[in-house]
Coordinates of C-alpha atoms in Angstrom, one line a residue:
Chain A
M1 CA 0.0 0.0 0.0
L2 CA 2.7 2.5 1.0
R3 CA 4.7 1.5 -2.0
L4 CA 1.8 2.1 -4.2
I5 CA 1.1 5.5 -2.8
S6 CA 4.8 6.7 -2.9
G7 CA 5.1 5.3 -6.4
R8 CA 2.0 7.2 -7.5
I9 CA 3.3 10.4 -5.9
V10 CA 6.6 10.1 -7.8
T11 CA 4.9 9.6 -11.1
S12 CA 2.6 12.5 -10.5
L13 CA 5.6 14.7 -9.6
I14 CA 7.3 13.6 -12.8
S15 CA 4.3 14.4 -15.0
L16 CA 4.0 17.8 -13.3
V17 CA 7.6 18.6 -14.0
G18 CA 7.1 17.5 -17.6
A19 CA 3.9 19.5 -17.9
S20 CA 5.5 22.7 -16.5
L21 CA 8.4 22.2 -19.0
I22 CA 5.9 22.1 -21.8
A23 CA 4.1 25.1 -20.5
F24 CA 7.4 27.0 -20.1
V25 CA 8.6 26.2 -23.6
L26 CA 5.3 27.3 -25.0
L27 CA 5.5 30.5 -23.0
R28 CA 8.9 31.2 -24.3
L29 CA 7.7 30.6 -27.9
T30 CA 5.1 33.4 -27.5
P31 CA 6.2 36.2 -29.7
G32 CA 7.2 39.5 -28.1
D33 CA 9.5 40.5 -25.2
P34 CA 7.5 40.3 -21.9
A35 CA 9.5 43.3 -20.5
R36 CA 8.7 45.4 -23.6
L37 CA 5.1 44.3 -23.5
F38 CA 4.9 45.4 -19.9
L39 CA 6.5 48.8 -20.3
G40 CA 5.0 49.7 -23.6
Q41 CA 6.7 50.9 -26.8
F42 CA 7.8 54.3 -25.5
A43 CA 9.9 53.0 -22.6
G44 CA 13.6 53.5 -22.9
E45 CA 16.0 50.6 -23.7
D46 CA 17.5 51.0 -20.2
A47 CA 14.2 50.5 -18.4
V48 CA 13.5 47.4 -20.6
Q49 CA 16.9 45.9 -19.8
A50 CA 16.4 46.6 -16.1
L51 CA 13.1 44.9 -16.1
R52 CA 14.5 42.0 -18.1
A53 CA 17.1 41.5 -15.5
E54 CA 14.5 41.7 -12.8
L55 CA 12.3 39.2 -14.5
G56 CA 15.3 36.9 -14.9
L57 CA 15.0 36.9 -18.7
N58 CA 18.8 37.2 -19.3
G59 CA 19.9 34.0 -17.7
S60 CA 20.2 30.6 -19.3
I61 CA 17.1 28.7 -20.3
L62 CA 17.5 26.4 -17.3
S63 CA 17.8 29.2 -14.8
Q64 CA 14.8 30.9 -16.5
Y65 CA 12.8 27.8 -16.0
W66 CA 13.9 27.6 -12.4
I67 CA 12.9 31.2 -11.7
Y68 CA 9.6 30.6 -13.6
M69 CA 8.7 27.6 -11.4
G70 CA 9.8 29.3 -8.2
R71 CA 7.5 32.2 -9.0
F72 CA 4.6 30.0 -9.9
L73 CA 5.0 27.9 -6.8
S74 CA 5.2 30.9 -4.5
G75 CA 2.0 32.3 -6.0
D76 CA 3.5 35.0 -8.2
W77 CA 1.8 34.2 -11.5
G78 CA 2.6 37.4 -13.3
F79 CA 0.9 40.6 -14.2
S80 CA -2.1 41.2 -16.3
Y81 CA -1.4 44.1 -18.7
S82 CA -5.0 44.7 -19.6
T83 CA -6.3 45.1 -16.1
G84 CA -3.2 46.3 -14.2
Q85 CA -3.6 43.7 -11.5
S86 CA -1.7 40.6 -10.5
V87 CA -2.8 37.4 -12.2
A88 CA -3.0 35.5 -8.9
G89 CA -5.3 38.2 -7.4
L90 CA -7.5 38.2 -10.4
L91 CA -7.8 34.4 -10.6
L92 CA -8.4 34.1 -6.8
A93 CA -11.1 36.7 -6.9
R94 CA -12.9 34.8 -9.7
F95 CA -12.4 31.3 -8.2
P96 CA -15.5 31.1 -5.9
A97 CA -17.8 31.7 -8.9
T98 CA -16.2 28.9 -10.9
V99 CA -16.2 26.5 -7.9
E100 CA -19.9 27.1 -7.2
L101 CA -20.8 26.6 -10.8
G102 CA -18.6 23.5 -11.0
L103 CA -20.2 22.0 -7.8
F104 CA -23.7 22.4 -9.2
A105 CA -22.7 21.1 -12.6
F106 CA -21.2 18.0 -11.0
F107 CA -24.2 17.5 -8.8
F108 CA -26.5 17.6 -11.9
A109 CA -24.2 15.3 -13.9
F110 CA -24.0 12.8 -11.0
V111 CA -27.7 12.6 -10.2
A112 CA -28.7 12.5 -13.9
A113 CA -26.1 9.8 -14.7
V114 CA -27.0 7.6 -11.8
S115 CA -30.7 7.8 -12.5
C116 CA -30.3 7.3 -16.2
A117 CA -27.9 4.4 -15.8
L118 CA -30.3 2.7 -13.3
V119 CA -33.3 3.2 -15.5
S120 CA -31.7 2.0 -18.6
V121 CA -30.2 -1.2 -17.0
Y122 CA -33.3 -1.9 -14.9
R123 CA -35.9 -1.4 -17.7
R124 CA -34.2 -2.9 -20.6
G125 CA -36.8 -1.7 -23.1
P126 CA -36.0 -0.2 -26.5
V127 CA -37.7 3.1 -25.5
S128 CA -36.0 3.8 -22.2
D129 CA -32.7 2.4 -23.2
G130 CA -32.6 4.0 -26.6
G131 CA -33.8 7.3 -25.3
V132 CA -31.2 7.5 -22.6
R133 CA -28.5 6.3 -25.1
A134 CA -29.5 9.0 -27.5
L135 CA -29.3 11.6 -24.7
S136 CA -25.8 10.4 -23.8
F137 CA -24.6 10.7 -27.4
F138 CA -26.1 14.2 -27.5
A139 CA -24.4 15.2 -24.3
Q140 CA -21.0 14.1 -25.6
G141 CA -21.4 15.5 -29.0
V142 CA -22.9 18.9 -28.4
P143 CA -20.5 22.0 -28.1
P144 CA -21.3 23.2 -24.6
F145 CA -21.2 26.9 -25.4
W146 CA -23.7 26.4 -28.3
F147 CA -26.0 24.4 -26.1
G148 CA -25.9 27.1 -23.4
L149 CA -26.8 29.7 -26.0
M150 CA -29.7 27.6 -27.3
M151 CA -30.9 27.1 -23.7
L152 CA -30.8 30.9 -23.2
L153 CA -32.8 31.3 -26.4
V154 CA -35.5 28.9 -25.2
F155 CA -35.8 29.5 -21.5
F156 CA -34.9 33.2 -21.3
E157 CA -35.7 34.7 -24.7
G158 CA -38.6 32.3 -25.5
F159 CA -40.4 31.4 -22.3
G160 CA -38.8 34.0 -19.9
W161 CA -38.7 31.4 -17.2
L162 CA -35.0 31.8 -16.3
P163 CA -32.7 34.8 -16.1
G164 CA -30.6 35.8 -19.0
P165 CA -26.8 36.1 -19.3
E166 CA -26.3 38.5 -16.4
G167 CA -23.9 36.6 -14.1
R168 CA -24.7 35.2 -10.7
L169 CA -27.4 37.5 -9.4
G170 CA -30.1 39.8 -10.8
L171 CA -29.4 43.5 -10.9
R172 CA -31.9 44.2 -8.2
I173 CA -30.6 41.7 -5.7
I174 CA -28.2 42.8 -3.0
P175 CA -25.4 40.2 -2.7
P176 CA -25.1 38.6 0.7
P177 CA -22.1 39.3 2.8
T178 CA -19.1 37.2 1.7
V179 CA -18.2 34.3 3.9
T180 CA -17.4 31.4 1.6
G181 CA -17.7 33.2 -1.7
L182 CA -20.4 30.7 -2.8
L183 CA -23.5 32.8 -3.2
T184 CA -25.9 30.0 -2.4
V185 CA -24.2 29.2 0.9
D186 CA -23.6 32.9 1.8
S187 CA -27.2 33.8 1.2
L188 CA -28.4 30.9 3.4
L189 CA -26.0 31.9 6.1
A190 CA -27.4 35.4 6.0
G191 CA -30.9 34.0 6.0
D192 CA -31.6 35.9 2.8
W193 CA -34.2 33.8 0.9
T194 CA -34.6 36.2 -2.0
A195 CA -30.9 36.2 -2.8
F196 CA -30.8 32.4 -2.4
K197 CA -33.6 31.8 -4.8
D198 CA -32.2 34.2 -7.3
A199 CA -28.7 32.6 -7.1
I200 CA -30.3 29.2 -7.7
R201 CA -32.3 30.5 -10.7
H202 CA -29.1 31.9 -12.1
L203 CA -27.2 28.7 -11.6
I204 CA -29.7 26.3 -13.4
L205 CA -28.8 26.9 -17.0
P206 CA -25.0 27.3 -16.6
A207 CA -24.8 24.2 -14.4
V208 CA -26.8 22.0 -16.8
T209 CA -24.8 23.3 -19.7
L210 CA -21.5 22.7 -17.9
G211 CA -22.6 19.3 -16.5
L212 CA -23.8 17.9 -19.8
M213 CA -20.6 16.5 -21.0
P214 CA -19.6 15.0 -17.6
F215 CA -23.1 13.5 -17.5
G216 CA -22.6 11.7 -20.8
F217 CA -19.3 10.4 -19.8
L218 CA -20.4 9.3 -16.3
Y219 CA -23.5 7.7 -17.6
R220 CA -21.7 5.5 -20.1
L221 CA -19.2 4.5 -17.5
L222 CA -21.8 3.7 -14.9
R223 CA -24.0 1.9 -17.3
A224 CA -21.2 -0.4 -18.5
N225 CA -20.3 -1.2 -14.9
L226 CA -23.8 -1.8 -13.8
E227 CA -24.4 -4.1 -16.8
G228 CA -21.5 -6.3 -15.7
I229 CA -22.3 -6.3 -12.0
T230 CA -26.0 -7.2 -12.4
R231 CA -24.9 -10.5 -13.9
E232 CA -22.6 -11.3 -10.9
P233 CA -23.6 -14.2 -8.6
F234 CA -24.0 -11.9 -5.5
I235 CA -26.9 -10.1 -7.2
T236 CA -28.6 -13.5 -7.7
V237 CA -28.0 -14.2 -4.0
A238 CA -29.5 -10.9 -3.0
R239 CA -32.5 -11.7 -5.1
G240 CA -32.7 -15.2 -3.6
R241 CA -32.8 -13.6 -0.1
G242 CA -36.1 -12.1 -1.2
L243 CA -35.0 -8.6 -2.3
T244 CA -36.9 -7.2 -5.2
R245 CA -34.9 -6.7 -8.4
W246 CA -34.9 -2.9 -7.9
A247 CA -33.7 -3.2 -4.3
A248 CA -30.9 -5.6 -5.3
Y249 CA -29.8 -3.2 -8.0
V250 CA -29.9 0.0 -5.9
R251 CA -28.5 -1.4 -2.7
H252 CA -26.0 -4.0 -4.0
A253 CA -25.1 -3.3 -7.7
L254 CA -25.0 0.5 -7.6
P255 CA -22.4 0.9 -4.8
N256 CA -20.1 -1.6 -6.6
A257 CA -20.5 0.3 -9.8
F258 CA -19.2 3.5 -8.3
L259 CA -15.6 2.5 -7.8
P260 CA -14.5 2.8 -11.5
T261 CA -16.4 6.1 -11.5
L262 CA -14.3 7.3 -8.7
T263 CA -11.1 6.6 -10.6
A264 CA -12.5 8.6 -13.5
A265 CA -13.2 11.6 -11.3
G266 CA -9.9 13.1 -12.3
L267 CA -11.0 13.1 -15.9
L268 CA -14.3 14.6 -14.9
F269 CA -12.6 17.4 -13.1
G270 CA -10.6 18.1 -16.2
Q271 CA -13.8 18.3 -18.2
L272 CA -15.3 20.7 -15.7
L273 CA -12.2 22.9 -15.7
A274 CA -11.9 23.0 -19.5
G275 CA -15.7 23.4 -19.8
S276 CA -15.7 26.4 -17.6
V277 CA -13.6 28.2 -20.2
L278 CA -16.2 27.4 -22.8
V279 CA -19.4 27.9 -20.8
E280 CA -18.8 30.9 -18.5
R281 CA -18.5 33.4 -21.3
V282 CA -22.0 32.6 -22.7
F283 CA -23.6 33.3 -19.4
V284 CA -21.3 36.2 -18.5
W285 CA -20.5 34.2 -15.4
P286 CA -17.8 36.1 -13.5
G287 CA -15.5 33.1 -13.0
A288 CA -12.0 32.1 -13.8
G289 CA -13.0 30.6 -17.2
A290 CA -14.5 33.9 -18.3
L291 CA -11.3 35.6 -17.2
V292 CA -9.4 33.4 -19.6
T293 CA -11.7 34.1 -22.5
D294 CA -11.5 37.9 -21.7
G295 CA -7.7 37.6 -21.7
V296 CA -7.8 36.0 -25.2
L297 CA -10.0 38.8 -26.5
K298 CA -7.7 41.5 -25.1
Q299 CA -4.6 39.7 -26.3
D300 CA -3.5 39.6 -22.7
F301 CA -2.2 36.0 -22.4
S302 CA -0.7 36.2 -18.9
V303 CA -3.9 35.1 -17.4
V304 CA -4.3 32.3 -19.9
Q305 CA -0.8 31.0 -19.3
A306 CA -1.2 31.0 -15.5
F307 CA -4.5 29.2 -16.0
I308 CA -3.0 26.5 -18.2
L309 CA -0.3 25.5 -15.7
L310 CA -2.7 25.8 -12.8
S311 CA -5.2 23.5 -14.5
A312 CA -2.4 20.9 -15.1
F313 CA -1.6 21.0 -11.3
I314 CA -5.2 20.7 -10.3
Y315 CA -5.8 17.9 -12.8
V316 CA -2.8 15.8 -11.8
L317 CA -3.3 16.3 -8.1
T318 CA -7.0 15.3 -8.3
S319 CA -6.1 12.1 -10.2
L320 CA -3.5 11.4 -7.6
V321 CA -5.9 11.8 -4.7
V322 CA -8.5 9.8 -6.4
D323 CA -6.2 6.9 -7.3
I324 CA -5.0 6.7 -3.7
L325 CA -8.6 6.8 -2.4
A326 CA -9.6 4.0 -4.9
A327 CA -6.7 1.9 -3.7
M328 CA -7.7 2.4 -0.1
L329 CA -11.3 1.5 -0.8
D330 CA -10.7 -1.5 -2.9
P331 CA -7.8 -3.8 -2.2
R332 CA -8.0 -5.3 -5.7
V333 CA -6.9 -1.9 -7.1
A334 CA -4.0 -1.7 -4.8
Q335 CA -2.9 -5.2 -5.7
S336 CA -3.2 -4.8 -9.5
Q337 CA -1.3 -1.6 -9.5
G338 CA 1.3 -2.3 -6.8
G339 CA 2.2 -5.7 -8.3
G340 CA 2.3 -4.6 -11.9
R341 CA 4.7 -1.8 -11.7
Chain B
M1 CA -23.1 -11.1 -32.8
R2 CA -24.6 -8.2 -34.7
R3 CA -22.8 -7.2 -37.8
I4 CA -22.0 -3.7 -39.2
G5 CA -25.0 -2.4 -41.0
D6 CA -27.6 -4.3 -39.1
D7 CA -29.3 -1.4 -37.2
K8 CA -30.9 1.9 -37.8
T9 CA -28.6 4.0 -35.6
F10 CA -25.6 2.9 -37.6
A11 CA -27.4 3.7 -40.9
L12 CA -28.2 7.1 -39.5
A13 CA -24.6 7.7 -38.6
V14 CA -23.5 6.7 -42.0
L15 CA -26.1 8.9 -43.6
I16 CA -25.1 12.0 -41.6
A17 CA -21.4 11.4 -42.3
A18 CA -22.1 10.9 -46.0
L19 CA -24.2 14.1 -46.2
L20 CA -21.6 16.1 -44.4
I21 CA -18.8 14.8 -46.5
V22 CA -20.6 15.3 -49.8
G23 CA -21.6 18.8 -48.6
A24 CA -18.1 19.6 -47.7
L25 CA -16.6 18.4 -50.9
L26 CA -19.1 19.5 -53.5
G27 CA -21.1 22.1 -51.6
P28 CA -18.7 25.1 -52.0
L29 CA -18.4 24.2 -55.7
V30 CA -22.1 24.0 -56.4
W31 CA -23.5 26.7 -54.2
P32 CA -23.4 30.0 -56.1
L33 CA -22.5 32.3 -53.1
G34 CA -19.1 32.3 -51.5
P35 CA -18.5 32.1 -47.8
L36 CA -16.9 35.6 -47.7
D37 CA -19.1 37.4 -50.3
M38 CA -20.9 40.3 -48.7
D39 CA -24.3 41.6 -49.7
F40 CA -24.8 44.9 -47.8
G41 CA -28.4 45.0 -49.1
A42 CA -29.4 42.0 -47.1
P43 CA -27.7 42.0 -43.6
L44 CA -29.2 39.6 -41.0
A45 CA -31.8 38.3 -43.4
A46 CA -33.9 35.4 -42.0
P47 CA -33.7 32.0 -43.7
S48 CA -35.4 32.1 -47.0
F49 CA -35.3 30.3 -50.4
A50 CA -32.3 32.4 -51.5
H51 CA -30.5 32.0 -48.2
P52 CA -31.5 28.7 -46.6
M53 CA -29.7 29.5 -43.4
G54 CA -30.1 33.3 -43.5
T55 CA -27.3 35.9 -43.7
D56 CA -25.0 37.4 -41.1
S57 CA -24.4 41.0 -40.2
N58 CA -22.4 41.7 -43.3
G59 CA -24.9 39.9 -45.6
R60 CA -22.7 36.9 -46.0
D61 CA -24.7 33.7 -46.8
V62 CA -24.7 31.4 -43.7
F63 CA -25.3 28.3 -45.9
A64 CA -22.2 29.0 -48.0
R65 CA -20.3 29.6 -44.7
F66 CA -21.7 26.4 -43.3
L67 CA -20.5 24.3 -46.2
T68 CA -17.0 25.8 -46.1
G69 CA -17.1 25.3 -42.4
A70 CA -17.8 21.6 -42.9
R71 CA -14.8 21.5 -45.2
I72 CA -12.6 23.1 -42.6
S73 CA -13.9 20.9 -39.7
L74 CA -13.7 17.6 -41.6
A75 CA -10.2 18.5 -43.0
V76 CA -8.9 19.4 -39.5
G77 CA -10.5 16.2 -38.1
A78 CA -8.7 14.1 -40.8
I79 CA -5.4 15.8 -40.3
V80 CA -5.6 15.5 -36.5
V81 CA -6.4 11.8 -36.7
L82 CA -3.6 11.1 -39.2
A83 CA -1.0 13.1 -37.2
G84 CA -2.1 11.7 -33.9
L85 CA -2.2 8.1 -35.2
V86 CA 1.3 8.4 -36.8
V87 CA 3.0 10.2 -33.9
G88 CA 1.1 8.6 -31.1
G89 CA 1.2 5.2 -32.8
A90 CA 5.0 5.4 -33.3
I91 CA 5.5 6.3 -29.7
G92 CA 3.3 3.5 -28.6
V93 CA 5.1 0.9 -30.7
A94 CA 8.5 2.1 -29.6
A95 CA 7.4 2.0 -26.0
G96 CA 5.9 -1.4 -26.4
I97 CA 8.9 -3.1 -28.0
G98 CA 11.8 -0.9 -27.0
G99 CA 12.5 -2.3 -23.6
R100 CA 12.2 -0.9 -20.2
V101 CA 14.3 2.3 -20.5
V102 CA 12.7 3.5 -23.8
D103 CA 9.3 2.6 -22.4
T104 CA 9.7 4.6 -19.2
I105 CA 11.1 7.7 -21.0
L106 CA 8.4 7.7 -23.7
M107 CA 5.6 7.0 -21.2
R108 CA 6.7 9.8 -18.9
L109 CA 6.6 12.1 -21.9
I110 CA 3.1 11.0 -22.6
D111 CA 2.2 11.5 -19.0
A112 CA 3.4 15.1 -19.2
L113 CA 1.2 15.7 -22.2
A114 CA -1.8 14.0 -20.5
A115 CA -1.2 16.2 -17.4
F116 CA -3.3 18.9 -19.1
P117 CA -7.0 18.5 -19.8
P118 CA -6.9 18.0 -23.6
L119 CA -8.6 21.2 -24.5
I120 CA -6.3 23.2 -22.2
L121 CA -3.2 21.6 -23.9
A122 CA -4.5 22.6 -27.3
M123 CA -5.1 26.1 -25.9
A124 CA -1.5 26.2 -24.6
V125 CA -0.2 25.4 -28.1
T126 CA -2.2 28.1 -29.8
V127 CA -1.1 30.7 -27.2
G128 CA 2.5 29.7 -27.7
L129 CA 2.6 29.3 -31.5
G130 CA 0.2 32.1 -32.3
V131 CA -3.5 32.1 -32.6
G132 CA -5.0 30.6 -35.8
L133 CA -6.6 27.6 -37.6
K134 CA -3.2 25.9 -38.3
T135 CA -1.9 26.2 -34.8
A136 CA -5.2 25.1 -33.5
A137 CA -5.0 21.9 -35.6
I138 CA -1.4 21.4 -34.3
G139 CA -2.6 21.8 -30.7
I140 CA -5.5 19.4 -31.1
A141 CA -3.2 16.9 -32.8
L142 CA -0.7 17.1 -30.0
S143 CA -3.5 16.7 -27.4
S144 CA -4.6 13.5 -29.2
V145 CA -1.2 11.9 -29.1
P146 CA -1.6 10.4 -25.6
F147 CA -4.9 8.7 -26.6
F148 CA -3.2 6.9 -29.4
A149 CA 0.1 6.2 -27.7
R150 CA -1.3 4.6 -24.6
L151 CA -3.7 2.4 -26.5
M152 CA -1.1 1.4 -29.0
R153 CA 1.4 0.5 -26.3
G154 CA -1.1 -1.6 -24.5
D155 CA -2.0 -3.4 -27.7
I156 CA 1.6 -4.1 -28.6
L157 CA 2.4 -5.4 -25.1
R158 CA -0.5 -7.7 -25.3
I159 CA 0.1 -9.0 -28.9
R160 CA 3.8 -9.5 -28.7
T161 CA 3.5 -12.2 -26.1
L162 CA 1.0 -14.2 -28.3
P163 CA 2.4 -17.6 -29.5
F164 CA 2.4 -16.7 -33.2
V165 CA 4.6 -13.7 -32.6
E166 CA 7.0 -15.6 -30.4
A167 CA 7.1 -18.3 -33.1
S168 CA 8.1 -15.8 -35.6
V169 CA 10.8 -14.4 -33.4
A170 CA 12.1 -17.9 -32.8
M171 CA 12.3 -18.5 -36.5
G172 CA 14.6 -15.5 -36.8
A173 CA 12.3 -12.9 -38.4
K174 CA 13.7 -9.4 -38.4
R175 CA 12.2 -6.8 -36.0
G176 CA 10.8 -4.6 -38.8
R177 CA 9.1 -7.6 -40.3
I178 CA 7.5 -8.6 -37.0
I179 CA 6.2 -5.1 -36.4
A180 CA 4.9 -4.7 -39.9
R181 CA 3.5 -8.2 -40.5
H182 CA 2.5 -9.3 -37.0
L183 CA 2.1 -6.5 -34.6
L184 CA 0.6 -3.6 -36.5
P185 CA -2.2 -5.5 -38.3
H186 CA -3.5 -6.8 -35.0
T187 CA -3.7 -3.3 -33.6
A188 CA -5.9 -2.2 -36.5
P189 CA -9.3 -2.8 -34.9
T190 CA -8.6 -0.7 -31.7
M191 CA -6.9 2.0 -33.7
L192 CA -9.8 2.2 -36.1
V193 CA -12.2 2.8 -33.2
Q194 CA -9.9 5.3 -31.7
C195 CA -9.6 7.2 -35.0
A196 CA -13.3 7.6 -35.3
S197 CA -13.5 8.7 -31.7
V198 CA -10.6 11.2 -32.0
F199 CA -12.2 12.5 -35.2
G200 CA -15.2 13.6 -33.2
Y201 CA -13.0 15.0 -30.4
A202 CA -11.0 17.0 -33.0
I203 CA -14.1 18.7 -34.5
L204 CA -15.6 19.5 -31.1
T205 CA -12.3 20.9 -29.8
L206 CA -11.7 22.9 -33.0
A207 CA -15.1 24.6 -32.5
G208 CA -14.2 25.2 -28.9
L209 CA -10.9 26.9 -29.8
G210 CA -12.7 28.9 -32.5
F211 CA -15.3 30.0 -30.0
I212 CA -12.9 31.3 -27.4
G213 CA -10.9 33.1 -30.1
L214 CA -7.8 30.8 -30.2
G215 CA -8.6 29.0 -33.4
A216 CA -10.0 30.4 -36.6
Q217 CA -10.6 34.2 -36.5
I218 CA -14.0 35.7 -37.0
P219 CA -14.6 36.3 -40.7
E220 CA -13.2 32.8 -41.4
P221 CA -16.1 30.4 -42.0
E222 CA -15.2 28.0 -39.2
W223 CA -18.1 26.6 -37.2
G224 CA -16.9 27.6 -33.7
A225 CA -16.0 31.2 -34.8
M226 CA -19.3 31.4 -36.5
I227 CA -21.1 30.6 -33.2
T228 CA -19.1 33.4 -31.5
D229 CA -20.1 35.8 -34.2
G230 CA -23.7 34.7 -33.9
M231 CA -23.8 34.9 -30.1
Q232 CA -24.4 38.6 -29.9
Y233 CA -27.3 38.3 -32.3
A234 CA -28.9 35.2 -30.8
L235 CA -30.8 37.0 -28.1
T236 CA -31.9 39.9 -30.3
G237 CA -33.8 37.6 -32.6
Q238 CA -31.3 36.5 -35.2
W239 CA -31.0 32.9 -34.0
W240 CA -29.9 31.4 -37.3
L241 CA -26.4 32.8 -37.1
A242 CA -25.4 30.6 -34.2
L243 CA -27.9 27.7 -34.6
F244 CA -26.7 26.2 -37.9
P245 CA -22.9 26.0 -37.3
G246 CA -23.7 24.4 -33.8
L247 CA -25.9 21.9 -35.5
G248 CA -23.1 21.1 -37.9
V249 CA -20.7 20.4 -35.0
L250 CA -23.3 18.3 -33.2
L251 CA -24.1 16.2 -36.1
A252 CA -20.5 15.6 -37.1
V253 CA -19.4 14.6 -33.6
I254 CA -22.4 12.4 -33.0
A255 CA -21.9 10.6 -36.3
A256 CA -18.2 10.0 -35.4
N257 CA -19.0 8.8 -32.0
L258 CA -21.8 6.5 -33.2
L259 CA -19.4 5.0 -35.8
A260 CA -16.8 4.5 -33.1
D261 CA -19.3 2.8 -30.9
R262 CA -20.6 0.5 -33.6
L263 CA -17.1 -0.4 -34.8
E264 CA -16.1 -1.2 -31.3
E265 CA -19.1 -3.5 -30.9
S266 CA -18.4 -5.4 -34.1
L267 CA -14.6 -5.4 -34.1
N268 CA -13.8 -5.9 -30.4
P269 CA -16.8 -7.5 -28.9
R270 CA -15.2 -8.4 -25.7
S271 CA -13.0 -5.4 -24.8
A272 CA -14.3 -2.9 -22.4
R273 CA -14.0 0.4 -24.3
N274 CA -11.0 2.4 -23.4
Q275 CA -12.7 5.8 -23.1
V276 CA -11.0 8.9 -24.4
R277 CA -11.6 12.2 -22.7

């Protein structure tokens, strides 16, 4: 077990070093002198040279990489030219909105995937099975930003049931005092029902849009696992003990189908992270993803570059945690991985 | 066992794919309006007989842009699949037969690439090499390399211990011959499925990059960039600008994924599908 965990940590570290090298090389390939960009075209050559020295741009490639990583790890992610603020500050301020959206999207994806998988395995009819299957293909094939736009067209423009692209709260709603940064939690803490309801209404469309792809992915995974598990002898035993088929599926098959889902959680996380870049802009959601798209529009790539490396770190660390968790929960995983390496 | 061509979903996928391919190849030649021809007399015109998908803010015909967009998306999809298969496949083969050191080095390289969510890696490449359609294709191809490499390595490791390969080694066959005659042909089924699946991934990601402004740039008739262009008009009543290019992406990706699924079922009935993404 310990061997497995330490081995997994080492490989994660190696892939992070590799990933940061890739990010660094791509950063250096970006045309333009960062010092010149920062100071503008009218700055004197002396000032540019001084800043180059300060930024560590004059050393060897290796020392430049070293400085780059040192800065990144100490939380100095550079400076955004278009807003005049530090990238770390900008991203940090935008993070709660992305986290809240991601949580709701994940919740939607999970609940929808579990119910769809159960229904399509339990009622193996052409209608339920085919319908859910079609839905999963749609979820995995639809460009999320386009789907969000179409949802706005139907539910905001068409029926007027849900708010339009105006961010996390309506204009007339006073935001609750910030405690966690998650508006739903903060408004509940403040006992502000109006703000809570408004925050939820604003979350529905973006969360469904962002959760659609993870839903398709999770559904297919869960369904395949459930299929296999319902044929296992212990399900027959459970039925023999007098459980109904439904109870046997929900209580015995479902928990066992979750484990492979857990190991895929890293991938899911990556989908949510990448998806936030695609989805937030459509809903003018003030999160980190929208910050990235704004950066692209303004040709201010410092935010984009920080986000790229940051997402690699988050992605790798989630997979690491999830793999260790899976090994702790299921000794079979620990054995197959520890013995194989 | 069901065979290819037995069911309606498969027929539907083939039909969509055929329509898109024919539209992409012949459409721009047959349709009289060009994707960049402007008609200032008819900006933002609703779909009609003359403009089946309407016109955009500069009076450009959306149908003409849709057809050229299909050409761009399918071409990029094909290029990505080819590049990913060749590069990723070569890495996978080398890792599978090259021995422990080669295997470790190559697979750590693949791990580094796979440390980014795929879309983010493609973004990183376009930011580094300069924004545009070409760099977007390069970025997507690079992000697809791990999909191919890992699958190929697994296949090679499995196949090379099979008795007929060992027999061939024992009879003194050269390494190149073993790879070409014995190993590669047996990886074809899994690779074919992966190609279809990556094809869909490439089209979806290209649209995503175009949408956030890192791929094709706005007057270019690329589906993702067309959706961005149409976004500002969607909620003011001109829904056709964004609707049709999005439908194009959706249909193309669904067709690719259905084909991948169906091929998987018929070619590798027993394997649990190694999911990409």
